[in-house]
Amino acid sequence: MNHVPNEALAAIDAFGEGHLRGDPPPVRERLRSDLRVRIEVNDDGRTARCRFETEYTRTPPTLRDRDSFLVTYVDGVDERLREWGIKPPPAYEYRETVDGTHRYEGTLTLP
């Protein structure tokens, strides 16, 4: 079952389409009340940074080490990226906490 909101899926589609045209818009979407996704192309144009931001009491080393329900959102985002030929990283790793928001990042490989 896909839990990713339609607005987030549309933003990922716009990113994928934009990449094909050479001007992918950044993705900045809320997946649920305590989870957001951010995607921006890196300067090299061949990769992009994908960051999930979450507010939670724990900060395990990777995002998939969290609860299984949250993982369904991450899997849904990764699945949609793959549909555009974008390769997600094997893991989204904890990077930092800013103002109580935990950031998990990974590098996407663009087609």
PDB file of N, CA and C in Angstrom:
ATOM      1  N   MET A   1       0.841  -1.184   0.000  1.00  0.00           N
ATOM      2  CA  MET A   1       0.000   0.000   0.000  1.00  0.00           C
ATOM      3  C   MET A   1       0.886   1.248   0.000  1.00  0.00           C
ATOM      4  N   ASN A   2       0.578   2.189  -0.856  1.00  0.00           N
ATOM      5  CA  ASN A   2       1.350   3.421  -0.963  1.00  0.00           C
ATOM      6  C   ASN A   2       0.718   4.497  -0.087  1.00  0.00           C
ATOM      7  N   HIS A   3       1.504   4.999   0.864  1.00  0.00           N
ATOM      8  CA  HIS A   3       1.017   6.034   1.773  1.00  0.00           C
ATOM      9  C   HIS A   3       1.472   7.431   1.368  1.00  0.00           C
ATOM     10  N   VAL A   4       2.275   7.534   0.325  1.00  0.00           N
ATOM     11  CA  VAL A   4       2.823   8.826  -0.074  1.00  0.00           C
ATOM     12  C   VAL A   4       1.697   9.699  -0.617  1.00  0.00           C
ATOM     13  N   PRO A   5       1.534  10.913  -0.064  1.00  0.00           N
ATOM     14  CA  PRO A   5       0.471  11.805  -0.542  1.00  0.00           C
ATOM     15  C   PRO A   5       0.609  12.132  -2.030  1.00  0.00           C
ATOM     16  N   ASN A   6      -0.525  12.335  -2.676  1.00  0.00           N
ATOM     17  CA  ASN A   6      -0.536  12.642  -4.108  1.00  0.00           C
ATOM     18  C   ASN A   6       0.296  13.874  -4.443  1.00  0.00           C
ATOM     19  N   GLU A   7       0.298  14.874  -3.565  1.00  0.00           N
ATOM     20  CA  GLU A   7       1.080  16.087  -3.820  1.00  0.00           C
ATOM     21  C   GLU A   7       2.571  15.774  -3.883  1.00  0.00           C
ATOM     22  N   ALA A   8       3.023  14.869  -3.014  1.00  0.00           N
ATOM     23  CA  ALA A   8       4.435  14.484  -3.014  1.00  0.00           C
ATOM     24  C   ALA A   8       4.769  13.682  -4.272  1.00  0.00           C
ATOM     25  N   LEU A   9       3.878  12.778  -4.662  1.00  0.00           N
ATOM     26  CA  LEU A   9       4.096  12.007  -5.889  1.00  0.00           C
ATOM     27  C   LEU A   9       4.166  12.930  -7.097  1.00  0.00           C
ATOM     28  N   ALA A  10       3.289  13.937  -7.134  1.00  0.00           N
ATOM     29  CA  ALA A  10       3.290  14.897  -8.240  1.00  0.00           C
ATOM     30  C   ALA A  10       4.600  15.699  -8.263  1.00  0.00           C
ATOM     31  N   ALA A  11       5.112  16.049  -7.088  1.00  0.00           N
ATOM     32  CA  ALA A  11       6.375  16.790  -7.025  1.00  0.00           C
ATOM     33  C   ALA A  11       7.542  15.925  -7.512  1.00  0.00           C
ATOM     34  N   ILE A  12       7.526  14.635  -7.167  1.00  0.00           N
ATOM     35  CA  ILE A  12       8.574  13.729  -7.640  1.00  0.00           C
ATOM     36  C   ILE A  12       8.459  13.558  -9.151  1.00  0.00           C
ATOM     37  N   ASP A  13       7.226  13.465  -9.655  1.00  0.00           N
ATOM     38  CA  ASP A  13       7.029  13.374 -11.107  1.00  0.00           C
ATOM     39  C   ASP A  13       7.548  14.629 -11.808  1.00  0.00           C
ATOM     40  N   ALA A  14       7.292  15.793 -11.230  1.00  0.00           N
ATOM     41  CA  ALA A  14       7.782  17.040 -11.820  1.00  0.00           C
ATOM     42  C   ALA A  14       9.311  17.068 -11.813  1.00  0.00           C
ATOM     43  N   PHE A  15       9.915  16.536 -10.756  1.00  0.00           N
ATOM     44  CA  PHE A  15      11.371  16.449 -10.681  1.00  0.00           C
ATOM     45  C   PHE A  15      11.900  15.527 -11.784  1.00  0.00           C
ATOM     46  N   GLY A  16      11.291  14.352 -11.930  1.00  0.00           N
ATOM     47  CA  GLY A  16      11.714  13.402 -12.965  1.00  0.00           C
ATOM     48  C   GLY A  16      11.558  13.964 -14.359  1.00  0.00           C
ATOM     49  N   GLU A  17      10.409  14.582 -14.620  1.00  0.00           N
ATOM     50  CA  GLU A  17      10.166  15.205 -15.924  1.00  0.00           C
ATOM     51  C   GLU A  17      11.144  16.345 -16.181  1.00  0.00           C
ATOM     52  N   GLY A  18      11.336  17.159 -15.138  1.00  0.00           N
ATOM     53  CA  GLY A  18      12.252  18.290 -15.259  1.00  0.00           C
ATOM     54  C   GLY A  18      13.674  17.839 -15.531  1.00  0.00           C
ATOM     55  N   HIS A  19      14.067  16.716 -14.941  1.00  0.00           N
ATOM     56  CA  HIS A  19      15.413  16.204 -15.203  1.00  0.00           C
ATOM     57  C   HIS A  19      15.576  15.850 -16.685  1.00  0.00           C
ATOM     58  N   LEU A  20      14.542  15.282 -17.276  1.00  0.00           N
ATOM     59  CA  LEU A  20      14.601  14.941 -18.700  1.00  0.00           C
ATOM     60  C   LEU A  20      14.754  16.195 -19.563  1.00  0.00           C
ATOM     61  N   ARG A  21      14.175  17.302 -19.122  1.00  0.00           N
ATOM     62  CA  ARG A  21      14.273  18.571 -19.855  1.00  0.00           C
ATOM     63  C   ARG A  21      15.507  19.373 -19.476  1.00  0.00           C
ATOM     64  N   GLY A  22      16.143  18.986 -18.372  1.00  0.00           N
ATOM     65  CA  GLY A  22      17.330  19.701 -17.927  1.00  0.00           C
ATOM     66  C   GLY A  22      17.073  20.771 -16.887  1.00  0.00           C
ATOM     67  N   ASP A  23      15.873  20.816 -16.318  1.00  0.00           N
ATOM     68  CA  ASP A  23      15.573  21.830 -15.297  1.00  0.00           C
ATOM     69  C   ASP A  23      14.678  21.260 -14.191  1.00  0.00           C
ATOM     70  N   PRO A  24      15.167  20.273 -13.447  1.00  0.00           N
ATOM     71  CA  PRO A  24      14.323  19.663 -12.421  1.00  0.00           C
ATOM     72  C   PRO A  24      14.064  20.611 -11.242  1.00  0.00           C
ATOM     73  N   PRO A  25      12.801  20.821 -10.903  1.00  0.00           N
ATOM     74  CA  PRO A  25      12.498  21.660  -9.743  1.00  0.00           C
ATOM     75  C   PRO A  25      12.779  20.887  -8.456  1.00  0.00           C
ATOM     76  N   PRO A  26      13.204  21.568  -7.401  1.00  0.00           N
ATOM     77  CA  PRO A  26      13.425  20.867  -6.145  1.00  0.00           C
ATOM     78  C   PRO A  26      12.105  20.310  -5.594  1.00  0.00           C
ATOM     79  N   VAL A  27      12.221  19.254  -4.824  1.00  0.00           N
ATOM     80  CA  VAL A  27      11.057  18.648  -4.160  1.00  0.00           C
ATOM     81  C   VAL A  27      11.113  19.073  -2.699  1.00  0.00           C
ATOM     82  N   ARG A  28      10.011  19.618  -2.212  1.00  0.00           N
ATOM     83  CA  ARG A  28       9.885  20.017  -0.807  1.00  0.00           C
ATOM     84  C   ARG A  28       8.468  19.683  -0.374  1.00  0.00           C
ATOM     85  N   GLU A  29       8.281  18.467   0.127  1.00  0.00           N
ATOM     86  CA  GLU A  29       6.924  18.009   0.429  1.00  0.00           C
ATOM     87  C   GLU A  29       6.822  17.373   1.809  1.00  0.00           C
ATOM     88  N   ARG A  30       5.650  17.521   2.393  1.00  0.00           N
ATOM     89  CA  ARG A  30       5.319  16.867   3.664  1.00  0.00           C
ATOM     90  C   ARG A  30       4.692  15.519   3.342  1.00  0.00           C
ATOM     91  N   LEU A  31       5.243  14.459   3.942  1.00  0.00           N
ATOM     92  CA  LEU A  31       4.718  13.118   3.729  1.00  0.00           C
ATOM     93  C   LEU A  31       3.710  12.733   4.806  1.00  0.00           C
ATOM     94  N   ARG A  32       3.940  13.205   6.002  1.00  0.00           N
ATOM     95  CA  ARG A  32       3.011  13.074   7.123  1.00  0.00           C
ATOM     96  C   ARG A  32       3.385  14.164   8.118  1.00  0.00           C
ATOM     97  N   SER A  33       2.670  14.278   9.210  1.00  0.00           N
ATOM     98  CA  SER A  33       2.881  15.415  10.109  1.00  0.00           C
ATOM     99  C   SER A  33       4.310  15.518  10.631  1.00  0.00           C
ATOM    100  N   ASP A  34       5.003  14.393  10.764  1.00  0.00           N
ATOM    101  CA  ASP A  34       6.356  14.413  11.303  1.00  0.00           C
ATOM    102  C   ASP A  34       7.419  13.960  10.305  1.00  0.00           C
ATOM    103  N   LEU A  35       7.117  14.037   9.001  1.00  0.00           N
ATOM    104  CA  LEU A  35       8.077  13.568   7.999  1.00  0.00           C
ATOM    105  C   LEU A  35       7.964  14.399   6.722  1.00  0.00           C
ATOM    106  N   ARG A  36       9.112  14.920   6.279  1.00  0.00           N
ATOM    107  CA  ARG A  36       9.179  15.694   5.044  1.00  0.00           C
ATOM    108  C   ARG A  36      10.295  15.134   4.166  1.00  0.00           C
ATOM    109  N   VAL A  37      10.186  15.363   2.857  1.00  0.00           N
ATOM    110  CA  VAL A  37      11.231  14.954   1.915  1.00  0.00           C
ATOM    111  C   VAL A  37      11.687  16.183   1.135  1.00  0.00           C
ATOM    112  N   ARG A  38      12.989  16.274   0.919  1.00  0.00           N
ATOM    113  CA  ARG A  38      13.606  17.353   0.147  1.00  0.00           C
ATOM    114  C   ARG A  38      14.546  16.710  -0.872  1.00  0.00           C
ATOM    115  N   ILE A  39      14.427  17.117  -2.133  1.00  0.00           N
ATOM    116  CA  ILE A  39      15.323  16.601  -3.176  1.00  0.00           C
ATOM    117  C   ILE A  39      15.812  17.782  -4.005  1.00  0.00           C
ATOM    118  N   GLU A  40      17.127  17.865  -4.187  1.00  0.00           N
ATOM    119  CA  GLU A  40      17.734  18.903  -5.020  1.00  0.00           C
ATOM    120  C   GLU A  40      18.897  18.314  -5.798  1.00  0.00           C
ATOM    121  N   VAL A  41      19.025  18.718  -7.053  1.00  0.00           N
ATOM    122  CA  VAL A  41      20.135  18.260  -7.888  1.00  0.00           C
ATOM    123  C   VAL A  41      21.434  18.869  -7.374  1.00  0.00           C
ATOM    124  N   ASN A  42      22.481  18.052  -7.349  1.00  0.00           N
ATOM    125  CA  ASN A  42      23.808  18.534  -6.967  1.00  0.00           C
ATOM    126  C   ASN A  42      24.436  19.290  -8.134  1.00  0.00           C
ATOM    127  N   ASP A  43      25.503  20.015  -7.856  1.00  0.00           N
ATOM    128  CA  ASP A  43      26.174  20.819  -8.874  1.00  0.00           C
ATOM    129  C   ASP A  43      26.679  19.995 -10.055  1.00  0.00           C
ATOM    130  N   ASP A  44      26.976  18.706  -9.831  1.00  0.00           N
ATOM    131  CA  ASP A  44      27.498  17.882 -10.919  1.00  0.00           C
ATOM    132  C   ASP A  44      26.431  17.525 -11.957  1.00  0.00           C
ATOM    133  N   GLY A  45      25.142  17.704 -11.613  1.00  0.00           N
ATOM    134  CA  GLY A  45      24.051  17.424 -12.548  1.00  0.00           C
ATOM    135  C   GLY A  45      23.766  15.949 -12.761  1.00  0.00           C
ATOM    136  N   ARG A  46      24.568  15.078 -12.170  1.00  0.00           N
ATOM    137  CA  ARG A  46      24.384  13.626 -12.328  1.00  0.00           C
ATOM    138  C   ARG A  46      23.838  12.963 -11.076  1.00  0.00           C
ATOM    139  N   THR A  47      23.856  13.703  -9.968  1.00  0.00           N
ATOM    140  CA  THR A  47      23.356  13.187  -8.701  1.00  0.00           C
ATOM    141  C   THR A  47      22.466  14.233  -8.044  1.00  0.00           C
ATOM    142  N   ALA A  48      21.721  13.793  -7.061  1.00  0.00           N
ATOM    143  CA  ALA A  48      20.871  14.703  -6.300  1.00  0.00           C
ATOM    144  C   ALA A  48      20.916  14.295  -4.838  1.00  0.00           C
ATOM    145  N   ARG A  49      20.732  15.251  -3.975  1.00  0.00           N
ATOM    146  CA  ARG A  49      20.652  14.965  -2.548  1.00  0.00           C
ATOM    147  C   ARG A  49      19.191  14.748  -2.188  1.00  0.00           C
ATOM    148  N   CYS A  50      18.920  13.655  -1.517  1.00  0.00           N
ATOM    149  CA  CYS A  50      17.580  13.385  -1.014  1.00  0.00           C
ATOM    150  C   CYS A  50      17.667  13.394   0.505  1.00  0.00           C
ATOM    151  N   ARG A  51      16.892  14.277   1.120  1.00  0.00           N
ATOM    152  CA  ARG A  51      16.918  14.398   2.578  1.00  0.00           C
ATOM    153  C   ARG A  51      15.511  14.202   3.126  1.00  0.00           C
ATOM    154  N   PHE A  52      15.415  13.345   4.110  1.00  0.00           N
ATOM    155  CA  PHE A  52      14.174  13.185   4.860  1.00  0.00           C
ATOM    156  C   PHE A  52      14.367  13.889   6.192  1.00  0.00           C
ATOM    157  N   GLU A  53      13.379  14.681   6.576  1.00  0.00           N
ATOM    158  CA  GLU A  53      13.426  15.398   7.843  1.00  0.00           C
ATOM    159  C   GLU A  53      12.310  14.869   8.723  1.00  0.00           C
ATOM    160  N   THR A  54      12.653  14.526   9.949  1.00  0.00           N
ATOM    161  CA  THR A  54      11.668  13.946  10.837  1.00  0.00           C
ATOM    162  C   THR A  54      11.841  14.463  12.257  1.00  0.00           C
ATOM    163  N   GLU A  55      10.754  14.488  12.977  1.00  0.00           N
ATOM    164  CA  GLU A  55      10.773  14.861  14.384  1.00  0.00           C
ATOM    165  C   GLU A  55      10.383  13.618  15.157  1.00  0.00           C
ATOM    166  N   TYR A  56      11.324  13.110  15.912  1.00  0.00           N
ATOM    167  CA  TYR A  56      11.106  11.847  16.592  1.00  0.00           C
ATOM    168  C   TYR A  56      12.013  11.819  17.807  1.00  0.00           C
ATOM    169  N   THR A  57      11.758  10.958  18.728  1.00  0.00           N
ATOM    170  CA  THR A  57      12.586  10.925  19.935  1.00  0.00           C
ATOM    171  C   THR A  57      13.915  10.220  19.722  1.00  0.00           C
ATOM    172  N   ARG A  58      13.967   9.301  18.784  1.00  0.00           N
ATOM    173  CA  ARG A  58      15.188   8.534  18.540  1.00  0.00           C
ATOM    174  C   ARG A  58      15.861   8.970  17.239  1.00  0.00           C
ATOM    175  N   THR A  59      17.182   8.748  17.173  1.00  0.00           N
ATOM    176  CA  THR A  59      17.920   9.004  15.935  1.00  0.00           C
ATOM    177  C   THR A  59      18.795   7.790  15.613  1.00  0.00           C
ATOM    178  N   PRO A  60      18.190   6.727  15.086  1.00  0.00           N
ATOM    179  CA  PRO A  60      19.005   5.578  14.691  1.00  0.00           C
ATOM    180  C   PRO A  60      19.926   5.964  13.535  1.00  0.00           C
ATOM    181  N   PRO A  61      20.941   5.148  13.246  1.00  0.00           N
ATOM    182  CA  PRO A  61      21.915   5.509  12.208  1.00  0.00           C
ATOM    183  C   PRO A  61      21.340   5.616  10.800  1.00  0.00           C
ATOM    184  N   THR A  62      20.295   4.849  10.495  1.00  0.00           N
ATOM    185  CA  THR A  62      19.657   4.960   9.181  1.00  0.00           C
ATOM    186  C   THR A  62      18.155   5.114   9.360  1.00  0.00           C
ATOM    187  N   LEU A  63      17.538   5.753   8.385  1.00  0.00           N
ATOM    188  CA  LEU A  63      16.108   6.027   8.465  1.00  0.00           C
ATOM    189  C   LEU A  63      15.277   4.746   8.502  1.00  0.00           C
ATOM    190  N   ARG A  64      15.721   3.731   7.794  1.00  0.00           N
ATOM    191  CA  ARG A  64      14.968   2.466   7.766  1.00  0.00           C
ATOM    192  C   ARG A  64      15.040   1.704   9.091  1.00  0.00           C
ATOM    193  N   ASP A  65      15.853   2.161  10.016  1.00  0.00           N
ATOM    194  CA  ASP A  65      15.909   1.557  11.349  1.00  0.00           C
ATOM    195  C   ASP A  65      14.805   2.100  12.257  1.00  0.00           C
ATOM    196  N   ARG A  66      13.972   2.947  11.723  1.00  0.00           N
ATOM    197  CA  ARG A  66      12.850   3.510  12.473  1.00  0.00           C
ATOM    198  C   ARG A  66      11.668   2.570  12.389  1.00  0.00           C
ATOM    199  N   ASP A  67      10.493   3.041  12.720  1.00  0.00           N
ATOM    200  CA  ASP A  67       9.321   2.165  12.705  1.00  0.00           C
ATOM    201  C   ASP A  67       8.925   1.769  11.286  1.00  0.00           C
ATOM    202  N   SER A  68       8.302   0.610  11.163  1.00  0.00           N
ATOM    203  CA  SER A  68       7.980   0.058   9.836  1.00  0.00           C
ATOM    204  C   SER A  68       6.974   0.923   9.083  1.00  0.00           C
ATOM    205  N   PHE A  69       6.086   1.637   9.773  1.00  0.00           N
ATOM    206  CA  PHE A  69       5.119   2.476   9.092  1.00  0.00           C
ATOM    207  C   PHE A  69       5.818   3.640   8.390  1.00  0.00           C
ATOM    208  N   LEU A  70       6.817   4.238   9.039  1.00  0.00           N
ATOM    209  CA  LEU A  70       7.581   5.315   8.411  1.00  0.00           C
ATOM    210  C   LEU A  70       8.315   4.784   7.176  1.00  0.00           C
ATOM    211  N   VAL A  71       8.812   3.564   7.259  1.00  0.00           N
ATOM    212  CA  VAL A  71       9.545   2.966   6.146  1.00  0.00           C
ATOM    213  C   VAL A  71       8.659   2.844   4.910  1.00  0.00           C
ATOM    214  N   THR A  72       7.349   2.660   5.079  1.00  0.00           N
ATOM    215  CA  THR A  72       6.463   2.575   3.909  1.00  0.00           C
ATOM    216  C   THR A  72       6.475   3.877   3.119  1.00  0.00           C
ATOM    217  N   TYR A  73       6.637   5.008   3.788  1.00  0.00           N
ATOM    218  CA  TYR A  73       6.739   6.291   3.084  1.00  0.00           C
ATOM    219  C   TYR A  73       8.050   6.381   2.305  1.00  0.00           C
ATOM    220  N   VAL A  74       9.130   5.990   2.949  1.00  0.00           N
ATOM    221  CA  VAL A  74      10.442   6.017   2.301  1.00  0.00           C
ATOM    222  C   VAL A  74      10.435   5.085   1.090  1.00  0.00           C
ATOM    223  N   ASP A  75       9.886   3.892   1.264  1.00  0.00           N
ATOM    224  CA  ASP A  75       9.800   2.944   0.151  1.00  0.00           C
ATOM    225  C   ASP A  75       8.963   3.508  -0.999  1.00  0.00           C
ATOM    226  N   GLY A  76       7.870   4.203  -0.665  1.00  0.00           N
ATOM    227  CA  GLY A  76       7.021   4.797  -1.699  1.00  0.00           C
ATOM    228  C   GLY A  76       7.743   5.868  -2.493  1.00  0.00           C
ATOM    229  N   VAL A  77       8.529   6.694  -1.809  1.00  0.00           N
ATOM    230  CA  VAL A  77       9.324   7.723  -2.497  1.00  0.00           C
ATOM    231  C   VAL A  77      10.365   7.052  -3.393  1.00  0.00           C
ATOM    232  N   ASP A  78      11.088   6.063  -2.838  1.00  0.00           N
ATOM    233  CA  ASP A  78      12.110   5.369  -3.626  1.00  0.00           C
ATOM    234  C   ASP A  78      11.505   4.679  -4.847  1.00  0.00           C
ATOM    235  N   GLU A  79      10.353   4.075  -4.669  1.00  0.00           N
ATOM    236  CA  GLU A  79       9.696   3.394  -5.790  1.00  0.00           C
ATOM    237  C   GLU A  79       9.363   4.371  -6.917  1.00  0.00           C
ATOM    238  N   ARG A  80       8.835   5.543  -6.545  1.00  0.00           N
ATOM    239  CA  ARG A  80       8.486   6.533  -7.563  1.00  0.00           C
ATOM    240  C   ARG A  80       9.730   7.055  -8.260  1.00  0.00           C
ATOM    241  N   LEU A  81      10.812   7.262  -7.509  1.00  0.00           N
ATOM    242  CA  LEU A  81      12.070   7.698  -8.119  1.00  0.00           C
ATOM    243  C   LEU A  81      12.566   6.668  -9.128  1.00  0.00           C
ATOM    244  N   ARG A  82      12.493   5.395  -8.768  1.00  0.00           N
ATOM    245  CA  ARG A  82      12.931   4.328  -9.685  1.00  0.00           C
ATOM    246  C   ARG A  82      12.118   4.331 -10.971  1.00  0.00           C
ATOM    247  N   GLU A  83      10.829   4.677 -10.880  1.00  0.00           N
ATOM    248  CA  GLU A  83       9.992   4.738 -12.082  1.00  0.00           C
ATOM    249  C   GLU A  83      10.534   5.763 -13.078  1.00  0.00           C
ATOM    250  N   TRP A  84      11.259   6.754 -12.606  1.00  0.00           N
ATOM    251  CA  TRP A  84      11.869   7.776 -13.465  1.00  0.00           C
ATOM    252  C   TRP A  84      13.305   7.422 -13.832  1.00  0.00           C
ATOM    253  N   GLY A  85      13.760   6.244 -13.432  1.00  0.00           N
ATOM    254  CA  GLY A  85      15.131   5.835 -13.720  1.00  0.00           C
ATOM    255  C   GLY A  85      16.147   6.402 -12.751  1.00  0.00           C
ATOM    256  N   ILE A  86      15.672   6.965 -11.659  1.00  0.00           N
ATOM    257  CA  ILE A  86      16.545   7.557 -10.640  1.00  0.00           C
ATOM    258  C   ILE A  86      16.836   6.488  -9.595  1.00  0.00           C
ATOM    259  N   LYS A  87      18.109   6.273  -9.323  1.00  0.00           N
ATOM    260  CA  LYS A  87      18.516   5.216  -8.403  1.00  0.00           C
ATOM    261  C   LYS A  87      18.680   5.779  -6.985  1.00  0.00           C
ATOM    262  N   PRO A  88      17.854   5.291  -6.043  1.00  0.00           N
ATOM    263  CA  PRO A  88      17.993   5.729  -4.651  1.00  0.00           C
ATOM    264  C   PRO A  88      19.232   5.095  -4.005  1.00  0.00           C
ATOM    265  N   PRO A  89      19.679   5.654  -2.895  1.00  0.00           N
ATOM    266  CA  PRO A  89      20.825   5.072  -2.193  1.00  0.00           C
ATOM    267  C   PRO A  89      20.398   3.810  -1.433  1.00  0.00           C
ATOM    268  N   PRO A  90      21.350   2.986  -1.034  1.00  0.00           N
ATOM    269  CA  PRO A  90      21.002   1.804  -0.251  1.00  0.00           C
ATOM    270  C   PRO A  90      20.428   2.170   1.122  1.00  0.00           C
ATOM    271  N   ALA A  91      20.818   3.341   1.652  1.00  0.00           N
ATOM    272  CA  ALA A  91      20.319   3.778   2.962  1.00  0.00           C
ATOM    273  C   ALA A  91      20.333   5.298   3.034  1.00  0.00           C
ATOM    274  N   TYR A  92      19.405   5.837   3.816  1.00  0.00           N
ATOM    275  CA  TYR A  92      19.410   7.264   4.150  1.00  0.00           C
ATOM    276  C   TYR A  92      19.991   7.352   5.555  1.00  0.00           C
ATOM    277  N   GLU A  93      21.164   7.964   5.660  1.00  0.00           N
ATOM    278  CA  GLU A  93      21.905   7.968   6.913  1.00  0.00           C
ATOM    279  C   GLU A  93      21.676   9.248   7.693  1.00  0.00           C
ATOM    280  N   TYR A  94      21.693   9.112   9.017  1.00  0.00           N
ATOM    281  CA  TYR A  94      21.541  10.263   9.896  1.00  0.00           C
ATOM    282  C   TYR A  94      22.710  11.226   9.682  1.00  0.00           C
ATOM    283  N   ARG A  95      22.389  12.511   9.508  1.00  0.00           N
ATOM    284  CA  ARG A  95      23.422  13.531   9.292  1.00  0.00           C
ATOM    285  C   ARG A  95      23.517  14.515  10.445  1.00  0.00           C
ATOM    286  N   GLU A  96      22.351  15.036  10.874  1.00  0.00           N
ATOM    287  CA  GLU A  96      22.375  16.064  11.913  1.00  0.00           C
ATOM    288  C   GLU A  96      20.968  16.317  12.429  1.00  0.00           C
ATOM    289  N   THR A  97      20.906  17.046  13.546  1.00  0.00           N
ATOM    290  CA  THR A  97      19.631  17.506  14.092  1.00  0.00           C
ATOM    291  C   THR A  97      19.684  19.024  14.138  1.00  0.00           C
ATOM    292  N   VAL A  98      18.676  19.665  13.539  1.00  0.00           N
ATOM    293  CA  VAL A  98      18.593  21.122  13.506  1.00  0.00           C
ATOM    294  C   VAL A  98      17.247  21.525  14.091  1.00  0.00           C
ATOM    295  N   ASP A  99      17.279  22.279  15.180  1.00  0.00           N
ATOM    296  CA  ASP A  99      16.053  22.741  15.842  1.00  0.00           C
ATOM    297  C   ASP A  99      15.074  21.597  16.097  1.00  0.00           C
ATOM    298  N   GLY A 100      15.570  20.463  16.564  1.00  0.00           N
ATOM    299  CA  GLY A 100      14.721  19.327  16.897  1.00  0.00           C
ATOM    300  C   GLY A 100      14.298  18.468  15.718  1.00  0.00           C
ATOM    301  N   THR A 101      14.742  18.817  14.513  1.00  0.00           N
ATOM    302  CA  THR A 101      14.406  18.041  13.320  1.00  0.00           C
ATOM    303  C   THR A 101      15.626  17.228  12.910  1.00  0.00           C
ATOM    304  N   HIS A 102      15.445  15.912  12.812  1.00  0.00           N
ATOM    305  CA  HIS A 102      16.527  15.004  12.445  1.00  0.00           C
ATOM    306  C   HIS A 102      16.582  14.891  10.927  1.00  0.00           C
ATOM    307  N   ARG A 103      17.777  14.978  10.391  1.00  0.00           N
ATOM    308  CA  ARG A 103      17.967  14.906   8.936  1.00  0.00           C
ATOM    309  C   ARG A 103      18.685  13.628   8.560  1.00  0.00           C
ATOM    310  N   TYR A 104      18.081  12.918   7.618  1.00  0.00           N
ATOM    311  CA  TYR A 104      18.646  11.702   7.050  1.00  0.00           C
ATOM    312  C   TYR A 104      18.857  11.950   5.569  1.00  0.00           C
ATOM    313  N   GLU A 105      20.055  11.658   5.065  1.00  0.00           N
ATOM    314  CA  GLU A 105      20.364  11.981   3.670  1.00  0.00           C
ATOM    315  C   GLU A 105      20.964  10.801   2.925  1.00  0.00           C
ATOM    316  N   GLY A 106      20.781  10.874   1.608  1.00  0.00           N
ATOM    317  CA  GLY A 106      21.385   9.912   0.700  1.00  0.00           C
ATOM    318  C   GLY A 106      21.545  10.573  -0.658  1.00  0.00           C
ATOM    319  N   THR A 107      22.390   9.993  -1.486  1.00  0.00           N
ATOM    320  CA  THR A 107      22.636  10.529  -2.814  1.00  0.00           C
ATOM    321  C   THR A 107      21.897   9.706  -3.861  1.00  0.00           C
ATOM    322  N   LEU A 108      21.088  10.381  -4.662  1.00  0.00           N
ATOM    323  CA  LEU A 108      20.378   9.755  -5.760  1.00  0.00           C
ATOM    324  C   LEU A 108      21.258   9.800  -7.005  1.00  0.00           C
ATOM    325  N   THR A 109      21.230   8.745  -7.797  1.00  0.00           N
ATOM    326  CA  THR A 109      21.953   8.727  -9.063  1.00  0.00           C
ATOM    327  C   THR A 109      20.927   8.971 -10.177  1.00  0.00           C
ATOM    328  N   LEU A 110      21.132  10.038 -10.924  1.00  0.00           N
ATOM    329  CA  LEU A 110      20.201  10.418 -11.980  1.00  0.00           C
ATOM    330  C   LEU A 110      20.522   9.663 -13.269  1.00  0.00           C
ATOM    331  N   PRO A 111      19.496   9.403 -14.098  1.00  0.00           N
ATOM    332  CA  PRO A 111      19.746   8.666 -15.343  1.00  0.00           C
ATOM    333  C   PRO A 111      20.541   9.489 -16.354  1.00  0.00           C
TER     334      PRO A 111
END
